[in-house]
């Protein structure tokens, strides 16, 4: 089996789809356009391709395909093949993808859920866009808001075409996750009702990983898989692909990717940031600069000691509320996953330099020049090869520890990312 994550191997990747070889597809299928809120004004198809290659991705979601201005860019930059894959002139692959925000009342409670939507081809993408336009404006935000339930949206989209895929995004985040503590539900069944059997996967999000989600009966049962994508709001390598899914398929096609998501056949592994790196892993208040683990939250009766208001309950606490299986439980159909802090974060920490500083970029670019792409560096390159190129030994050690899932990250909370901390500070956080 050959790996075609190498950005220099675009032609070989295209050729491989015409042979019987299995190919590995490193996919980030949750991105946005510059027309979504809080996104980079330079977010474009060109930049997604450029930095996707540097990261080691070879399939990216289009993001926001229903937005009229972004759809114009998609039509100008991408050409669809007969397998439902959109390609740039150089052959880089994209998949029809968007995300919607649903805000509605169900069960006597206000709900807010983000859902990913995938389309098999241009015709179906057009029909989805027409349907969404009948429910509200599409031009004000790349991730539009609709006042309808997850159940009704799923029902209506499946009436358009059963090949449309719907996946709850960042399923554990408090404010917009399916299982979120603020606006979410306690189960898939409670959320999707009679359409639950149309949901084949959940997206883990940065504050959770498959090991946490396997503790839920609906996911451990084998009918619902776990995928992971970045929810990138920019194209920078420390954002795009930070969470992604590795597929192993005979050829790159929409049908093969969706089959892998629905059945697990061809879903090889996921790449996850350590859950503590996510913005909502622990409980706390960002404005009060206070965070704590679930045990401490219970001692405080859920009240912030600074402002005396209820804390924002994070993912770790919420998992314990919903879990039926013990910590460490692993179902028979479990797929492996890699816990990886982005390479820029490791370099920045080692240099004690800002993430996007000139010094950080110089080291990053040197590594890419020598070893082709970030995933190759994080997952494959040996210590000996890194030493041959005379990279800093402390950085090499960080890369190897990262590969083993042994980088300690001070947990993120209430919208703040987690941060790598020194070993001697770990005890005060446990």
CSV table of C-alpha atoms in Angstrom, one decimal:
chain,number,residue,atom,x,y,z
A,1,UNK,CA,0.0,0.0,0.0
A,2,UNK,CA,1.3,3.5,-0.9
A,3,UNK,CA,0.7,6.7,1.0
A,4,UNK,CA,-0.2,9.6,-1.1
A,5,UNK,CA,-0.3,12.4,1.5
A,6,UNK,CA,2.9,13.8,0.0
A,7,UNK,CA,2.0,17.2,-1.6
A,8,UNK,CA,4.7,16.5,-4.3
A,9,UNK,CA,2.8,13.3,-5.3
A,10,UNK,CA,-0.3,14.9,-6.7
A,11,UNK,CA,0.0,13.2,-10.1
A,12,UNK,CA,0.7,9.8,-8.5
A,13,UNK,CA,-2.3,10.2,-6.3
A,14,UNK,CA,-4.5,10.9,-9.4
A,15,UNK,CA,-3.0,7.9,-11.2
A,16,UNK,CA,-3.5,5.6,-8.2
A,17,UNK,CA,-7.3,6.1,-8.4
A,18,UNK,CA,-7.2,4.2,-11.7
A,19,UNK,CA,-5.4,1.1,-10.3
A,20,UNK,CA,-6.3,-1.6,-7.8
A,21,UNK,CA,-4.0,-0.2,-5.1
A,22,UNK,CA,-5.5,0.9,-1.8
A,23,UNK,CA,-4.9,4.6,-1.3
A,24,UNK,CA,-4.8,6.6,1.9
A,25,UNK,CA,-6.8,9.8,2.0
A,26,UNK,CA,-6.0,12.3,4.7
A,27,UNK,CA,-9.2,14.3,4.8
A,28,UNK,CA,-10.3,17.5,6.6
A,29,UNK,CA,-14.0,17.8,5.7
A,30,UNK,CA,-15.1,20.7,8.0
A,31,UNK,CA,-13.8,24.0,6.9
A,32,UNK,CA,-15.3,27.4,6.2
A,33,UNK,CA,-15.0,30.2,3.6
A,34,UNK,CA,-14.1,33.8,4.3
A,35,UNK,CA,-17.9,34.5,4.2
A,36,UNK,CA,-18.4,32.8,7.6
A,37,UNK,CA,-18.2,34.8,10.9
A,38,UNK,CA,-14.8,35.0,12.6
A,39,UNK,CA,-12.8,33.6,9.6
A,40,UNK,CA,-9.7,34.8,7.8
A,41,UNK,CA,-10.4,37.3,4.9
A,42,UNK,CA,-7.8,35.4,3.0
A,43,UNK,CA,-9.5,32.1,3.3
A,44,UNK,CA,-9.8,30.8,-0.3
A,45,UNK,CA,-9.7,27.6,-2.4
A,46,UNK,CA,-6.1,28.5,-3.5
A,47,UNK,CA,-4.9,28.9,0.1
A,48,UNK,CA,-6.7,25.8,1.3
A,49,UNK,CA,-4.9,23.8,-1.4
A,50,UNK,CA,-1.5,25.4,-0.7
A,51,UNK,CA,-1.6,24.8,3.0
A,52,UNK,CA,-3.5,21.6,2.8
A,53,UNK,CA,-0.6,20.2,0.8
A,54,UNK,CA,1.9,21.5,3.3
A,55,UNK,CA,-0.1,19.9,6.1
A,56,UNK,CA,-0.3,16.5,4.3
A,57,UNK,CA,-4.0,16.6,3.4
A,58,UNK,CA,-5.2,15.3,0.0
A,59,UNK,CA,-9.0,15.9,0.5
A,60,UNK,CA,-10.7,19.0,1.9
A,61,UNK,CA,-14.3,20.1,2.2
A,62,UNK,CA,-15.4,23.0,0.1
A,63,UNK,CA,-17.0,24.7,3.1
A,64,UNK,CA,-20.1,26.9,2.8
A,65,UNK,CA,-21.2,25.8,-0.7
A,66,UNK,CA,-24.6,27.4,-0.4
A,67,UNK,CA,-23.2,30.9,0.1
A,68,UNK,CA,-23.6,32.7,-3.2
A,69,UNK,CA,-20.2,34.4,-3.3
A,70,UNK,CA,-18.3,31.3,-2.1
A,71,UNK,CA,-20.3,29.2,-4.6
A,72,UNK,CA,-19.0,31.5,-7.4
A,73,UNK,CA,-15.4,30.8,-6.3
A,74,UNK,CA,-16.1,27.0,-6.2
A,75,UNK,CA,-17.5,27.1,-9.7
A,76,UNK,CA,-14.5,29.2,-10.9
A,77,UNK,CA,-11.7,27.2,-9.2
A,78,UNK,CA,-13.0,23.6,-9.1
A,79,UNK,CA,-14.1,21.0,-11.7
A,80,UNK,CA,-16.2,18.0,-10.7
A,81,UNK,CA,-15.2,14.6,-12.0
A,82,UNK,CA,-17.5,11.6,-12.5
A,83,UNK,CA,-16.9,10.4,-8.9
A,84,UNK,CA,-18.4,13.5,-7.2
A,85,UNK,CA,-14.9,14.9,-6.4
A,86,UNK,CA,-14.1,18.5,-7.2
A,87,UNK,CA,-10.6,19.2,-8.4
A,88,UNK,CA,-8.3,22.2,-8.8
A,89,UNK,CA,-6.4,22.6,-12.1
A,90,UNK,CA,-3.4,20.8,-10.4
A,91,UNK,CA,-5.7,17.9,-9.3
A,92,UNK,CA,-6.1,18.6,-5.6
A,93,UNK,CA,-9.4,17.2,-4.4
A,94,UNK,CA,-12.3,18.8,-2.6
A,95,UNK,CA,-15.7,17.4,-1.5
A,96,UNK,CA,-19.0,19.3,-1.5
A,97,UNK,CA,-19.4,20.3,2.2
A,98,UNK,CA,-21.1,22.9,4.3
A,99,UNK,CA,-22.2,23.5,7.9
A,100,UNK,CA,-25.5,24.9,9.3
A,101,UNK,CA,-26.5,26.2,12.7
A,102,UNK,CA,-29.9,25.1,13.9
A,103,UNK,CA,-31.6,27.0,16.7
A,104,UNK,CA,-35.0,25.7,17.9
A,105,UNK,CA,-37.0,24.6,20.9
A,106,UNK,CA,-37.5,20.9,21.6
A,107,UNK,CA,-38.5,19.2,24.8
A,108,UNK,CA,-39.3,22.5,26.4
A,109,UNK,CA,-35.6,23.7,26.1
A,110,UNK,CA,-33.8,26.0,23.7
A,111,UNK,CA,-31.4,24.0,21.4
A,112,UNK,CA,-28.5,25.0,19.2
A,113,UNK,CA,-26.8,22.4,17.1
A,114,UNK,CA,-24.3,22.6,14.3
A,115,UNK,CA,-24.6,20.0,11.5
A,116,UNK,CA,-22.2,19.1,8.7
A,117,UNK,CA,-23.8,18.4,5.3
A,118,UNK,CA,-22.2,16.6,2.4
A,119,UNK,CA,-23.5,16.4,-1.2
A,120,UNK,CA,-22.6,13.7,-3.8
A,121,UNK,CA,-22.5,16.1,-6.8
A,122,UNK,CA,-23.3,19.5,-8.2
A,123,UNK,CA,-26.9,18.7,-8.9
A,124,UNK,CA,-27.6,17.7,-5.3
A,125,UNK,CA,-25.6,20.6,-4.0
A,126,UNK,CA,-27.9,22.9,-6.0
A,127,UNK,CA,-31.0,21.2,-4.6
A,128,UNK,CA,-29.7,21.5,-1.0
A,129,UNK,CA,-29.0,25.2,-1.7
A,130,UNK,CA,-32.5,25.7,-3.1
A,131,UNK,CA,-34.0,24.0,0.0
A,132,UNK,CA,-31.9,26.0,2.5
A,133,UNK,CA,-32.9,29.2,0.6
A,134,UNK,CA,-36.5,28.4,1.2
A,135,UNK,CA,-35.8,28.4,5.0
A,136,UNK,CA,-33.9,31.6,5.3
A,137,UNK,CA,-31.2,33.9,4.0
A,138,UNK,CA,-28.0,32.4,2.6
A,139,UNK,CA,-25.9,35.5,1.9
A,140,UNK,CA,-25.3,36.9,5.4
A,141,UNK,CA,-23.1,34.1,6.8
A,142,UNK,CA,-21.3,31.1,5.4
A,143,UNK,CA,-22.7,29.1,8.3
A,144,UNK,CA,-26.4,30.1,8.1
A,145,UNK,CA,-28.8,29.8,11.0
A,146,UNK,CA,-32.2,28.2,10.6
A,147,UNK,CA,-35.1,27.8,13.1
A,148,UNK,CA,-35.8,24.2,12.5
A,149,UNK,CA,-35.0,20.9,14.3
A,150,UNK,CA,-32.3,18.4,13.5
A,151,UNK,CA,-35.0,15.8,12.9
A,152,UNK,CA,-36.9,17.9,10.3
A,153,UNK,CA,-33.7,19.0,8.4
A,154,UNK,CA,-32.6,15.4,8.2
A,155,UNK,CA,-35.9,14.2,7.0
A,156,UNK,CA,-36.1,16.9,4.3
A,157,UNK,CA,-32.6,16.4,3.0
A,158,UNK,CA,-32.9,12.7,2.8
A,159,UNK,CA,-36.1,13.2,0.7
A,160,UNK,CA,-33.9,15.1,-1.7
A,161,UNK,CA,-31.2,12.3,-1.9
A,162,UNK,CA,-30.3,9.5,0.4
A,163,UNK,CA,-26.6,10.0,-0.5
A,164,UNK,CA,-26.6,13.3,1.3
A,165,UNK,CA,-24.6,12.8,4.5
A,166,UNK,CA,-25.4,14.6,7.8
A,167,UNK,CA,-23.0,14.6,10.7
A,168,UNK,CA,-23.3,16.4,14.0
A,169,UNK,CA,-20.3,18.7,14.3
A,170,UNK,CA,-18.0,19.0,17.3
A,171,UNK,CA,-20.6,16.9,19.1
A,172,UNK,CA,-19.5,17.7,22.7
A,173,UNK,CA,-19.0,21.5,22.7
A,174,UNK,CA,-21.3,23.2,25.3
A,175,UNK,CA,-23.1,25.7,23.1
A,176,UNK,CA,-23.5,24.1,19.7
A,177,UNK,CA,-22.7,20.4,20.1
A,178,UNK,CA,-25.2,17.5,19.9
A,179,UNK,CA,-24.3,16.4,23.4
A,180,UNK,CA,-23.4,19.9,24.6
A,181,UNK,CA,-24.2,20.9,28.2
A,182,UNK,CA,-25.8,24.2,27.3
A,183,UNK,CA,-28.0,23.6,24.3
A,184,UNK,CA,-27.6,20.0,23.4
A,185,UNK,CA,-29.3,16.6,24.0
A,186,UNK,CA,-28.6,13.6,26.1
A,187,UNK,CA,-28.7,11.2,23.2
A,188,UNK,CA,-28.9,10.9,19.4
A,189,UNK,CA,-32.4,9.5,19.7
A,190,UNK,CA,-33.6,12.4,21.7
A,191,UNK,CA,-32.3,14.8,19.1
A,192,UNK,CA,-33.1,13.1,15.8
A,193,UNK,CA,-36.2,11.1,16.9
A,194,UNK,CA,-37.5,8.9,14.0
A,195,UNK,CA,-34.6,10.0,11.8
A,196,UNK,CA,-31.9,8.7,14.1
A,197,UNK,CA,-31.1,5.7,11.8
A,198,UNK,CA,-30.1,8.3,9.2
A,199,UNK,CA,-27.1,9.4,11.3
A,200,UNK,CA,-24.1,7.2,10.8
A,201,UNK,CA,-21.3,9.2,12.5
A,202,UNK,CA,-20.6,12.0,14.9
A,203,UNK,CA,-17.6,14.4,14.7
A,204,UNK,CA,-15.5,14.4,17.9
A,205,UNK,CA,-14.4,18.0,18.0
A,206,UNK,CA,-11.3,19.3,19.6
A,207,UNK,CA,-12.4,18.8,23.2
A,208,UNK,CA,-13.2,15.2,22.8
A,209,UNK,CA,-11.7,12.1,21.3
A,210,UNK,CA,-13.1,8.6,20.3
A,211,UNK,CA,-12.0,7.1,23.6
A,212,UNK,CA,-14.4,9.5,25.4
A,213,UNK,CA,-17.3,9.0,23.0
A,214,UNK,CA,-17.0,5.2,23.1
A,215,UNK,CA,-18.4,5.5,26.6
A,216,UNK,CA,-21.8,6.4,25.1
A,217,UNK,CA,-24.0,3.4,24.3
A,218,UNK,CA,-25.2,4.7,21.0
A,219,UNK,CA,-21.6,5.0,19.7
A,220,UNK,CA,-20.1,1.9,21.4
A,221,UNK,CA,-22.9,-0.2,19.8
A,222,UNK,CA,-21.2,0.0,16.4
A,223,UNK,CA,-23.9,1.7,14.3
A,224,UNK,CA,-22.4,5.2,14.8
A,225,UNK,CA,-18.8,5.9,13.8
A,226,UNK,CA,-16.5,8.7,15.0
A,227,UNK,CA,-14.9,11.0,12.5
A,228,UNK,CA,-12.7,14.1,13.2
A,229,UNK,CA,-12.3,17.3,11.2
A,230,UNK,CA,-10.7,20.7,12.0
A,231,UNK,CA,-13.6,23.2,11.8
A,232,UNK,CA,-10.9,25.5,10.4
A,233,UNK,CA,-11.6,29.2,10.2
A,234,UNK,CA,-8.3,29.9,8.5
A,235,UNK,CA,-5.9,28.0,6.2
A,236,UNK,CA,-2.8,28.1,8.5
A,237,UNK,CA,-1.3,24.7,9.3
A,238,UNK,CA,-1.9,25.0,13.0
A,239,UNK,CA,-5.7,25.2,12.2
A,240,UNK,CA,-6.4,23.2,9.0
A,241,UNK,CA,-6.1,19.5,9.4
A,242,UNK,CA,-5.4,19.7,13.2
A,243,UNK,CA,-8.2,17.1,13.3
A,244,UNK,CA,-8.7,14.9,10.3
A,245,UNK,CA,-9.8,11.4,9.2
A,246,UNK,CA,-7.7,8.9,7.4
A,247,UNK,CA,-9.6,6.8,4.8
A,248,UNK,CA,-8.2,3.8,3.0
A,249,UNK,CA,-10.2,3.2,-0.3
A,250,UNK,CA,-9.8,1.6,-3.7
A,251,UNK,CA,-10.3,5.0,-5.4
A,252,UNK,CA,-11.2,8.5,-4.3
A,253,UNK,CA,-14.9,8.9,-4.8
A,254,UNK,CA,-17.8,10.5,-2.9
A,255,UNK,CA,-19.4,7.0,-2.6
A,256,UNK,CA,-16.3,5.4,-1.1
A,257,UNK,CA,-15.8,8.2,1.5
A,258,UNK,CA,-19.4,8.1,2.5
A,259,UNK,CA,-19.4,4.2,2.6
A,260,UNK,CA,-16.4,4.4,5.0
A,261,UNK,CA,-18.2,7.0,7.2
A,262,UNK,CA,-21.4,4.9,7.3
A,263,UNK,CA,-20.0,1.4,7.7
A,264,UNK,CA,-16.5,1.9,9.0
A,265,UNK,CA,-15.2,-0.1,6.0
A,266,UNK,CA,-12.3,2.1,4.7
A,267,UNK,CA,-12.3,4.4,7.8
A,268,UNK,CA,-8.7,3.7,8.9
A,269,UNK,CA,-8.1,6.2,11.8
A,270,UNK,CA,-8.6,9.7,13.0
A,271,UNK,CA,-6.1,12.4,13.9
A,272,UNK,CA,-7.1,14.2,17.1
A,273,UNK,CA,-5.7,17.0,19.0
A,274,UNK,CA,-5.4,16.0,22.7
A,275,UNK,CA,-8.9,16.8,24.2
A,276,UNK,CA,-7.3,19.2,26.7
A,277,UNK,CA,-6.1,21.3,23.7
A,278,UNK,CA,-9.8,22.1,22.9
A,279,UNK,CA,-11.5,25.3,23.9
A,280,UNK,CA,-14.1,23.6,26.1
A,281,UNK,CA,-12.4,20.6,27.8
A,282,UNK,CA,-12.5,21.8,31.4
A,283,UNK,CA,-15.1,23.9,33.3
A,284,UNK,CA,-14.6,27.6,34.0
A,285,UNK,CA,-15.0,31.2,33.1
A,286,UNK,CA,-12.7,32.9,30.5
A,287,UNK,CA,-13.5,36.4,31.8
A,288,UNK,CA,-12.5,35.4,35.3
A,289,UNK,CA,-9.4,33.4,34.1
A,290,UNK,CA,-10.7,30.5,36.2
A,291,UNK,CA,-10.8,26.9,35.2
A,292,UNK,CA,-11.1,23.6,37.1
A,293,UNK,CA,-11.6,19.9,36.6
A,294,UNK,CA,-15.0,18.2,37.1
A,295,UNK,CA,-14.1,17.1,40.6
A,296,UNK,CA,-13.5,20.7,41.7
A,297,UNK,CA,-16.6,21.9,39.9
A,298,UNK,CA,-18.7,19.5,42.0
A,299,UNK,CA,-17.0,20.8,45.2
A,300,UNK,CA,-17.9,24.3,44.1
A,301,UNK,CA,-21.5,23.3,43.3
A,302,UNK,CA,-20.9,24.6,39.8
A,303,UNK,CA,-20.3,28.2,40.9
A,304,UNK,CA,-17.3,30.3,39.8
A,305,UNK,CA,-15.4,31.5,43.0
A,306,UNK,CA,-14.5,34.7,41.3
A,307,UNK,CA,-17.9,36.1,40.0
A,308,UNK,CA,-20.2,33.7,41.9
A,309,UNK,CA,-22.0,32.8,38.7
A,310,UNK,CA,-22.4,29.2,37.2
A,311,UNK,CA,-19.3,28.1,35.3
A,312,UNK,CA,-19.5,27.0,31.7
A,313,UNK,CA,-19.4,23.2,32.1
A,314,UNK,CA,-16.9,21.6,29.7
A,315,UNK,CA,-16.7,18.4,27.8
A,316,UNK,CA,-14.9,16.3,30.5
A,317,UNK,CA,-17.7,17.0,32.9
A,318,UNK,CA,-20.4,16.4,30.4
A,319,UNK,CA,-18.9,13.0,29.3
A,320,UNK,CA,-19.2,11.8,32.9
A,321,UNK,CA,-22.8,12.9,33.0
A,322,UNK,CA,-23.8,10.9,29.9
A,323,UNK,CA,-21.4,7.9,30.0
A,324,UNK,CA,-22.7,4.4,30.4
A,325,UNK,CA,-19.4,2.6,29.8
A,326,UNK,CA,-16.4,2.9,32.1
A,327,UNK,CA,-13.3,5.0,31.3
A,328,UNK,CA,-11.0,3.1,29.0
A,329,UNK,CA,-13.9,1.1,27.4
A,330,UNK,CA,-13.1,0.1,23.8
A,331,UNK,CA,-15.8,-1.4,21.5
A,332,UNK,CA,-15.0,-4.2,19.1
A,333,UNK,CA,-15.3,-2.0,16.0
A,334,UNK,CA,-13.0,0.7,17.5
A,335,UNK,CA,-10.8,2.5,15.0
A,336,UNK,CA,-7.3,3.7,16.1
A,337,UNK,CA,-6.6,7.4,16.6
A,338,UNK,CA,-3.6,9.6,16.9
A,339,UNK,CA,-3.4,12.3,19.5
A,340,UNK,CA,-1.2,15.1,18.0
A,341,UNK,CA,-0.5,18.7,18.9
A,342,UNK,CA,0.1,20.7,15.7
A,343,UNK,CA,3.7,21.1,14.7
A,344,UNK,CA,3.7,24.9,15.0
A,345,UNK,CA,2.6,24.6,18.6
A,346,UNK,CA,5.6,22.3,19.4
A,347,UNK,CA,8.1,24.7,17.7
A,348,UNK,CA,6.5,27.7,19.3
A,349,UNK,CA,6.7,26.1,22.7
A,350,UNK,CA,10.3,25.0,22.2
A,351,UNK,CA,11.4,28.5,21.1
A,352,UNK,CA,9.2,30.3,23.5
A,353,UNK,CA,8.2,32.3,20.5
A,354,UNK,CA,4.7,33.3,19.2
A,355,UNK,CA,2.9,30.8,17.0
A,356,UNK,CA,3.2,32.8,13.8
A,357,UNK,CA,6.5,34.5,14.5
A,358,UNK,CA,9.3,34.6,11.9
A,359,UNK,CA,11.5,32.3,14.0
A,360,UNK,CA,8.7,29.7,14.3
A,361,UNK,CA,8.0,29.8,10.6
A,362,UNK,CA,11.7,29.4,9.8
A,363,UNK,CA,12.0,26.1,11.7
A,364,UNK,CA,8.6,24.9,10.4
A,365,UNK,CA,9.5,25.6,6.8
A,366,UNK,CA,12.9,23.9,7.2
A,367,UNK,CA,11.2,20.8,8.5
A,368,UNK,CA,8.8,20.8,5.6
A,369,UNK,CA,11.6,21.3,3.0
A,370,UNK,CA,13.3,18.3,4.4
A,371,UNK,CA,10.4,16.0,5.1
A,372,UNK,CA,7.7,16.9,2.7
A,373,UNK,CA,4.7,17.6,4.9
A,374,UNK,CA,3.6,18.0,8.5
A,375,UNK,CA,1.8,14.7,8.9
A,376,UNK,CA,4.9,12.9,7.7
A,377,UNK,CA,6.9,14.6,10.3
A,378,UNK,CA,4.5,14.1,13.2
A,379,UNK,CA,3.7,10.4,12.3
A,380,UNK,CA,6.7,8.9,10.5
A,381,UNK,CA,10.1,10.5,10.4
A,382,UNK,CA,12.6,8.8,12.7
A,383,UNK,CA,14.7,10.4,15.4
A,384,UNK,CA,17.8,9.5,13.4
A,385,UNK,CA,16.6,11.3,10.3
A,386,UNK,CA,15.7,14.4,12.3
A,387,UNK,CA,19.1,14.3,13.9
A,388,UNK,CA,20.8,13.9,10.6
A,389,UNK,CA,19.4,17.3,9.5
A,390,UNK,CA,20.7,18.8,12.8
A,391,UNK,CA,17.3,20.0,14.2
A,392,UNK,CA,17.2,21.0,17.8
A,393,UNK,CA,17.3,17.9,20.1
A,394,UNK,CA,14.7,19.3,22.4
A,395,UNK,CA,12.3,19.9,19.5
A,396,UNK,CA,13.0,16.3,18.3
A,397,UNK,CA,12.1,15.0,21.7
A,398,UNK,CA,8.8,17.0,21.6
A,399,UNK,CA,8.0,15.6,18.2
A,400,UNK,CA,8.6,12.0,19.5
A,401,UNK,CA,6.6,12.6,22.7
A,402,UNK,CA,3.8,14.0,20.6
A,403,UNK,CA,3.8,10.9,18.4
A,404,UNK,CA,3.3,8.9,21.6
A,405,UNK,CA,0.5,11.1,22.9
A,406,UNK,CA,2.7,12.3,25.8
A,407,UNK,CA,2.6,16.0,25.4
A,408,UNK,CA,0.9,17.6,28.5
A,409,UNK,CA,-1.5,20.4,27.7
A,410,UNK,CA,-3.1,22.6,30.3
A,411,UNK,CA,-6.9,22.1,29.5
A,412,UNK,CA,-8.7,24.7,27.5
A,413,UNK,CA,-12.0,26.1,28.9
A,414,UNK,CA,-14.9,28.4,28.1
A,415,UNK,CA,-13.5,29.3,24.6
A,416,UNK,CA,-9.8,29.3,25.5
A,417,UNK,CA,-7.4,26.9,23.8
A,418,UNK,CA,-5.3,24.6,25.9
A,419,UNK,CA,-1.6,25.3,26.2
A,420,UNK,CA,1.5,23.1,26.4
A,421,UNK,CA,3.1,23.3,29.9
A,422,UNK,CA,6.4,22.3,31.4
A,423,UNK,CA,6.7,19.0,33.1
A,424,UNK,CA,7.3,20.6,36.5
A,425,UNK,CA,4.0,22.5,36.3
A,426,UNK,CA,1.9,19.4,35.5
A,427,UNK,CA,1.3,18.4,39.1
A,428,UNK,CA,-0.4,21.7,40.0
A,429,UNK,CA,-3.0,21.1,37.3
A,430,UNK,CA,-4.0,17.5,38.1
